[in-house]
Amino acid sequence: MLTRKQHELLMFIHERMKESGIPPSFDEMKEALDLASKSGIHRLITALEERGFIRRLPNRARALEVVRLPESMSPALSGPRKFSPSVIQGSLGQKPAEPPRAPVASNDAGSAISIPVMGRIAAGVPIDAIQHQTHAIMVPPEMLSGGEHYALEVKGDSMIEAGIFDGDTVIIRNTNAATPGDIVVALVDEEEATLKRFRRKGASIALEAANPAYETRIFGPDRIKVQGRLVGLIRKY
């Protein structure tokens, strides 16, 4: 059973995705429900996810999937037949029936491997990132370790002393675990993504730049989600 606010938020997300195919931002959700802060939206989203009404898609900011609606809704939307969700996903380089991200696949043994490019990542001030697949690139198989991978285009200069420049394409292994010293894709407050070196400061998490012009930022552990670890880099000259 949903609370009134949970039900209002679920229906707001559902209606917005029916209209545009894109989930609302946390600011839009906050205004629609007349809440004082986005922390209340985070709690409602978590509650809806735990109850199986929505699902957060991995490695994307603002990407939500409505899995089902309350049973009190019209039989056309809930009941014996499974609800068909609206999912935000890119249209380039994909067949309509495919999910927004596909596992790494190779055409031939030893040949280059196609991985999806999931937009831009900030090497500087965090920006909205990892929204959807924009296109795909071919990478050498020796650049990839086991597991699923994706690529991001770097924007900014905060990691130049780590050899990562504006315009580079970074290869990321999809994982939510990190060891201090790893360069990771970090999602901040479920909204902004950045490429930084992962550190721990007591119970807090530090996102460390590799450029003295940028300060190390400290966050509570509940504000940061690791979305992947850097395993390779491609540069065009």
C-alpha positions as a Markdown table, in Angstrom:
| # | Residue | x | y | z |
|---|---|---|---|---|
| 1 | Met | 0.0 | 0.0 | 0.0 |
| 2 | Leu | 1.3 | 3.4 | -0.9 |
| 3 | Thr | 1.2 | 6.6 | 1.1 |
| 4 | Arg | -0.5 | 9.6 | -0.6 |
| 5 | Lys | 2.8 | 11.2 | -1.5 |
| 6 | Gln | 4.2 | 8.0 | -2.8 |
| 7 | His | 1.1 | 7.6 | -5.0 |
| 8 | Glu | 1.3 | 11.2 | -6.2 |
| 9 | Leu | 4.9 | 10.8 | -7.2 |
| 10 | Leu | 4.4 | 7.5 | -9.0 |
| 11 | Met | 1.5 | 9.0 | -11.0 |
| 12 | Phe | 3.5 | 12.1 | -11.8 |
| 13 | Ile | 6.4 | 10.1 | -13.1 |
| 14 | His | 4.1 | 7.8 | -15.1 |
| 15 | Glu | 2.2 | 10.7 | -16.7 |
| 16 | Arg | 5.4 | 12.6 | -17.6 |
| 17 | Met | 6.9 | 9.6 | -19.2 |
| 18 | Lys | 3.7 | 8.9 | -21.2 |
| 19 | Glu | 3.9 | 12.5 | -22.5 |
| 20 | Ser | 7.6 | 12.9 | -23.3 |
| 21 | Gly | 9.3 | 9.5 | -22.7 |
| 22 | Ile | 11.7 | 11.2 | -20.3 |
| 23 | Pro | 11.4 | 11.0 | -16.5 |
| 24 | Pro | 11.0 | 14.3 | -14.6 |
| 25 | Ser | 14.0 | 15.8 | -12.9 |
| 26 | Phe | 14.2 | 15.8 | -9.1 |
| 27 | Asp | 13.5 | 19.6 | -9.1 |
| 28 | Glu | 10.4 | 19.0 | -11.1 |
| 29 | Met | 9.3 | 16.2 | -8.8 |
| 30 | Lys | 9.9 | 18.4 | -5.7 |
| 31 | Glu | 7.8 | 21.3 | -7.2 |
| 32 | Ala | 5.0 | 19.0 | -8.3 |
| 33 | Leu | 4.7 | 17.5 | -4.8 |
| 34 | Asp | 5.3 | 20.8 | -3.1 |
| 35 | Leu | 8.2 | 19.5 | -1.0 |
| 36 | Ala | 10.8 | 21.7 | 0.7 |
| 37 | Ser | 13.9 | 19.7 | -0.5 |
| 38 | Lys | 15.0 | 17.0 | -2.8 |
| 39 | Ser | 15.9 | 14.7 | 0.1 |
| 40 | Gly | 12.1 | 14.0 | 0.4 |
| 41 | Ile | 12.0 | 13.0 | -3.2 |
| 42 | His | 15.0 | 10.6 | -2.7 |
| 43 | Arg | 13.1 | 8.9 | 0.2 |
| 44 | Leu | 9.9 | 8.6 | -1.9 |
| 45 | Ile | 11.9 | 7.2 | -4.9 |
| 46 | Thr | 13.6 | 4.7 | -2.6 |
| 47 | Ala | 10.2 | 3.6 | -1.1 |
| 48 | Leu | 8.6 | 3.1 | -4.5 |
| 49 | Glu | 11.7 | 1.1 | -5.7 |
| 50 | Glu | 11.6 | -1.1 | -2.6 |
| 51 | Arg | 7.8 | -1.8 | -3.2 |
| 52 | Gly | 8.5 | -2.8 | -6.8 |
| 53 | Phe | 6.6 | 0.1 | -8.5 |
| 54 | Ile | 9.7 | 1.7 | -10.1 |
| 55 | Arg | 13.2 | 0.7 | -11.0 |
| 56 | Arg | 16.3 | 2.9 | -11.3 |
| 57 | Leu | 18.2 | 2.1 | -14.4 |
| 58 | Pro | 22.0 | 1.6 | -13.8 |
| 59 | Asn | 24.6 | 4.2 | -14.9 |
| 60 | Arg | 22.2 | 6.9 | -15.8 |
| 61 | Ala | 21.2 | 10.1 | -14.0 |
| 62 | Arg | 17.4 | 10.7 | -13.8 |
| 63 | Ala | 16.7 | 7.3 | -15.5 |
| 64 | Leu | 13.6 | 5.6 | -14.1 |
| 65 | Glu | 11.3 | 2.8 | -15.3 |
| 66 | Val | 7.7 | 2.5 | -14.1 |
| 67 | Val | 7.4 | -1.3 | -13.4 |
| 68 | Arg | 3.7 | -1.3 | -12.3 |
| 69 | Leu | 0.9 | 0.8 | -11.1 |
| 70 | Pro | -1.3 | 0.3 | -8.1 |
| 71 | Glu | -4.0 | -2.4 | -8.4 |
| 72 | Ser | -6.7 | 0.3 | -8.0 |
| 73 | Met | -5.8 | 1.7 | -11.4 |
| 74 | Ser | -7.6 | 0.8 | -14.6 |
| 75 | Pro | -7.4 | -2.9 | -15.6 |
| 76 | Ala | -5.7 | -1.8 | -18.8 |
| 77 | Leu | -2.8 | -0.6 | -16.7 |
| 78 | Ser | -2.6 | -3.2 | -14.0 |
| 79 | Gly | -4.0 | -6.6 | -13.4 |
| 80 | Pro | -3.2 | -10.1 | -14.8 |
| 81 | Arg | -1.4 | -8.7 | -17.7 |
| 82 | Lys | 2.1 | -7.3 | -17.0 |
| 83 | Phe | 2.4 | -3.5 | -17.3 |
| 84 | Ser | 4.6 | -2.5 | -20.2 |
| 85 | Pro | 6.9 | 0.3 | -18.8 |
| 86 | Ser | 8.1 | 3.4 | -20.6 |
| 87 | Val | 11.9 | 3.5 | -20.5 |
| 88 | Ile | 14.2 | 6.3 | -21.3 |
| 89 | Gln | 16.7 | 5.1 | -23.8 |
| 90 | Gly | 18.8 | 6.4 | -26.7 |
| 91 | Ser | 17.6 | 5.9 | -30.2 |
| 92 | Leu | 21.0 | 5.9 | -32.0 |
| 93 | Gly | 22.7 | 2.6 | -32.7 |
| 94 | Gln | 19.9 | 0.6 | -31.2 |
| 95 | Lys | 17.1 | -1.6 | -32.4 |
| 96 | Pro | 13.7 | -0.6 | -30.9 |
| 97 | Ala | 13.3 | -3.9 | -29.0 |
| 98 | Glu | 16.8 | -3.8 | -27.5 |
| 99 | Pro | 17.4 | -2.4 | -23.9 |
| 100 | Pro | 19.2 | 0.9 | -23.6 |
| 101 | Arg | 22.5 | -0.8 | -22.9 |
| 102 | Ala | 23.7 | -4.1 | -24.3 |
| 103 | Pro | 26.3 | -6.4 | -22.9 |
| 104 | Val | 29.7 | -6.2 | -24.5 |
| 105 | Ala | 29.7 | -8.2 | -27.7 |
| 106 | Ser | 32.4 | -9.2 | -30.2 |
| 107 | Asn | 31.9 | -10.0 | -33.9 |
| 108 | Asp | 34.9 | -12.3 | -34.1 |
| 109 | Ala | 37.4 | -13.7 | -31.7 |
| 110 | Gly | 40.3 | -11.3 | -31.4 |
| 111 | Ser | 38.4 | -8.5 | -33.2 |
| 112 | Ala | 37.5 | -5.1 | -31.9 |
| 113 | Ile | 34.5 | -5.0 | -29.5 |
| 114 | Ser | 31.6 | -2.7 | -29.7 |
| 115 | Ile | 30.6 | -0.8 | -26.5 |
| 116 | Pro | 28.0 | 1.9 | -26.0 |
| 117 | Val | 28.9 | 5.5 | -25.5 |
| 118 | Met | 26.6 | 6.8 | -22.8 |
| 119 | Gly | 27.1 | 10.6 | -23.2 |
| 120 | Arg | 29.5 | 12.9 | -21.4 |
| 121 | Ile | 31.2 | 12.8 | -18.0 |
| 122 | Ala | 32.5 | 15.9 | -16.2 |
| 123 | Ala | 36.1 | 16.1 | -15.3 |
| 124 | Gly | 35.5 | 19.3 | -13.5 |
| 125 | Val | 32.2 | 20.5 | -12.0 |
| 126 | Pro | 29.6 | 17.7 | -11.9 |
| 127 | Ile | 27.1 | 17.8 | -14.8 |
| 128 | Asp | 24.1 | 15.7 | -15.7 |
| 129 | Ala | 25.5 | 12.6 | -17.4 |
| 130 | Ile | 25.0 | 9.0 | -18.4 |
| 131 | Gln | 21.5 | 9.8 | -19.7 |
| 132 | His | 21.3 | 7.3 | -22.6 |
| 133 | Gln | 23.3 | 5.7 | -25.3 |
| 134 | Thr | 24.4 | 8.1 | -28.0 |
| 135 | His | 26.4 | 5.8 | -30.3 |
| 136 | Ala | 28.8 | 2.9 | -30.1 |
| 137 | Ile | 32.6 | 2.7 | -30.5 |
| 138 | Met | 34.9 | -0.2 | -31.3 |
| 139 | Val | 37.7 | -0.9 | -28.8 |
| 140 | Pro | 40.5 | -3.5 | -28.7 |
| 141 | Pro | 39.5 | -6.6 | -26.6 |
| 142 | Glu | 42.7 | -6.3 | -24.5 |
| 143 | Met | 41.5 | -2.9 | -23.2 |
| 144 | Leu | 38.6 | -4.6 | -21.5 |
| 145 | Ser | 38.5 | -6.8 | -18.4 |
| 146 | Gly | 35.7 | -9.2 | -17.4 |
| 147 | Gly | 32.2 | -7.8 | -17.0 |
| 148 | Glu | 30.2 | -5.1 | -18.8 |
| 149 | His | 31.7 | -1.9 | -20.1 |
| 150 | Tyr | 30.6 | 1.5 | -21.5 |
| 151 | Ala | 32.3 | 4.6 | -22.7 |
| 152 | Leu | 32.0 | 8.3 | -21.8 |
| 153 | Glu | 33.3 | 11.5 | -23.5 |
| 154 | Val | 35.3 | 13.6 | -21.1 |
| 155 | Lys | 34.4 | 17.3 | -20.6 |
| 156 | Gly | 36.7 | 19.4 | -18.5 |
| 157 | Asp | 40.3 | 19.5 | -17.2 |
| 158 | Ser | 40.2 | 18.4 | -13.6 |
| 159 | Met | 42.0 | 15.1 | -14.3 |
| 160 | Ile | 44.8 | 16.3 | -16.5 |
| 161 | Glu | 47.6 | 15.2 | -14.1 |
| 162 | Ala | 46.2 | 11.7 | -14.4 |
| 163 | Gly | 46.5 | 11.9 | -18.2 |
| 164 | Ile | 42.8 | 12.5 | -18.9 |
| 165 | Phe | 42.1 | 15.5 | -21.1 |
| 166 | Asp | 39.1 | 17.3 | -22.3 |
| 167 | Gly | 37.7 | 15.5 | -25.4 |
| 168 | Asp | 39.1 | 12.1 | -24.4 |
| 169 | Thr | 36.9 | 9.0 | -24.4 |
| 170 | Val | 37.2 | 6.9 | -21.2 |
| 171 | Ile | 36.4 | 3.2 | -21.0 |
| 172 | Ile | 34.5 | 2.3 | -17.8 |
| 173 | Arg | 33.9 | -1.1 | -16.3 |
| 174 | Asn | 30.4 | -1.2 | -14.9 |
| 175 | Thr | 30.7 | -1.7 | -11.1 |
| 176 | Asn | 29.4 | -0.2 | -7.9 |
| 177 | Ala | 32.6 | -1.0 | -5.9 |
| 178 | Ala | 35.8 | 1.0 | -5.7 |
| 179 | Thr | 39.1 | 0.8 | -3.9 |
| 180 | Pro | 40.7 | 4.0 | -2.6 |
| 181 | Gly | 42.9 | 5.4 | -5.4 |
| 182 | Asp | 40.6 | 4.2 | -8.3 |
| 183 | Ile | 39.4 | 6.7 | -10.8 |
| 184 | Val | 35.6 | 6.3 | -10.9 |
| 185 | Val | 32.4 | 7.6 | -12.3 |
| 186 | Ala | 30.6 | 8.9 | -9.2 |
| 187 | Leu | 26.9 | 9.9 | -9.1 |
| 188 | Val | 26.3 | 12.7 | -6.7 |
| 189 | Asp | 22.9 | 13.0 | -5.0 |
| 190 | Glu | 21.4 | 10.8 | -7.8 |
| 191 | Glu | 21.6 | 13.7 | -10.2 |
| 192 | Glu | 25.1 | 14.7 | -11.2 |
| 193 | Ala | 28.0 | 12.6 | -12.4 |
| 194 | Thr | 31.7 | 13.3 | -12.3 |
| 195 | Leu | 35.0 | 11.5 | -13.1 |
| 196 | Lys | 37.3 | 11.7 | -10.0 |
| 197 | Arg | 39.7 | 9.7 | -7.9 |
| 198 | Phe | 37.9 | 7.8 | -5.1 |
| 199 | Arg | 39.2 | 8.3 | -1.5 |
| 200 | Arg | 37.9 | 7.7 | 1.9 |
| 201 | Lys | 38.0 | 10.3 | 4.7 |
| 202 | Gly | 36.8 | 8.4 | 7.8 |
| 203 | Ala | 33.1 | 7.6 | 7.2 |
| 204 | Ser | 33.0 | 10.1 | 4.3 |
| 205 | Ile | 33.9 | 9.8 | 0.7 |
| 206 | Ala | 36.3 | 12.2 | -1.0 |
| 207 | Leu | 36.3 | 12.9 | -4.8 |
| 208 | Glu | 39.8 | 14.0 | -5.6 |
| 209 | Ala | 40.7 | 15.9 | -8.8 |
| 210 | Ala | 44.0 | 15.5 | -10.5 |
| 211 | Asn | 44.5 | 19.2 | -11.1 |
| 212 | Pro | 45.5 | 21.7 | -8.3 |
| 213 | Ala | 43.0 | 24.2 | -9.6 |
| 214 | Tyr | 40.2 | 22.0 | -8.2 |
| 215 | Glu | 39.4 | 21.3 | -4.6 |
| 216 | Thr | 38.8 | 17.8 | -3.2 |
| 217 | Arg | 35.1 | 17.5 | -2.4 |
| 218 | Ile | 33.9 | 15.6 | 0.6 |
| 219 | Phe | 30.5 | 13.9 | 0.8 |
| 220 | Gly | 28.5 | 11.7 | 3.1 |
| 221 | Pro | 28.5 | 8.0 | 2.0 |
| 222 | Asp | 24.7 | 8.2 | 1.3 |
| 223 | Arg | 25.3 | 10.9 | -1.3 |
| 224 | Ile | 27.7 | 9.1 | -3.6 |
| 225 | Lys | 27.1 | 6.0 | -5.8 |
| 226 | Val | 30.0 | 4.5 | -7.7 |
| 227 | Gln | 28.8 | 3.9 | -11.3 |
| 228 | Gly | 32.0 | 2.4 | -12.7 |
| 229 | Arg | 35.8 | 2.3 | -12.7 |
| 230 | Leu | 38.2 | 3.6 | -15.3 |
| 231 | Val | 39.9 | 0.8 | -17.2 |
| 232 | Gly | 41.0 | 2.5 | -20.5 |
| 233 | Leu | 41.2 | 5.7 | -22.5 |
| 234 | Ile | 40.9 | 6.6 | -26.2 |
| 235 | Arg | 42.3 | 9.9 | -27.6 |
| 236 | Lys | 41.9 | 11.5 | -31.0 |
| 237 | Tyr | 44.7 | 13.7 | -32.4 |
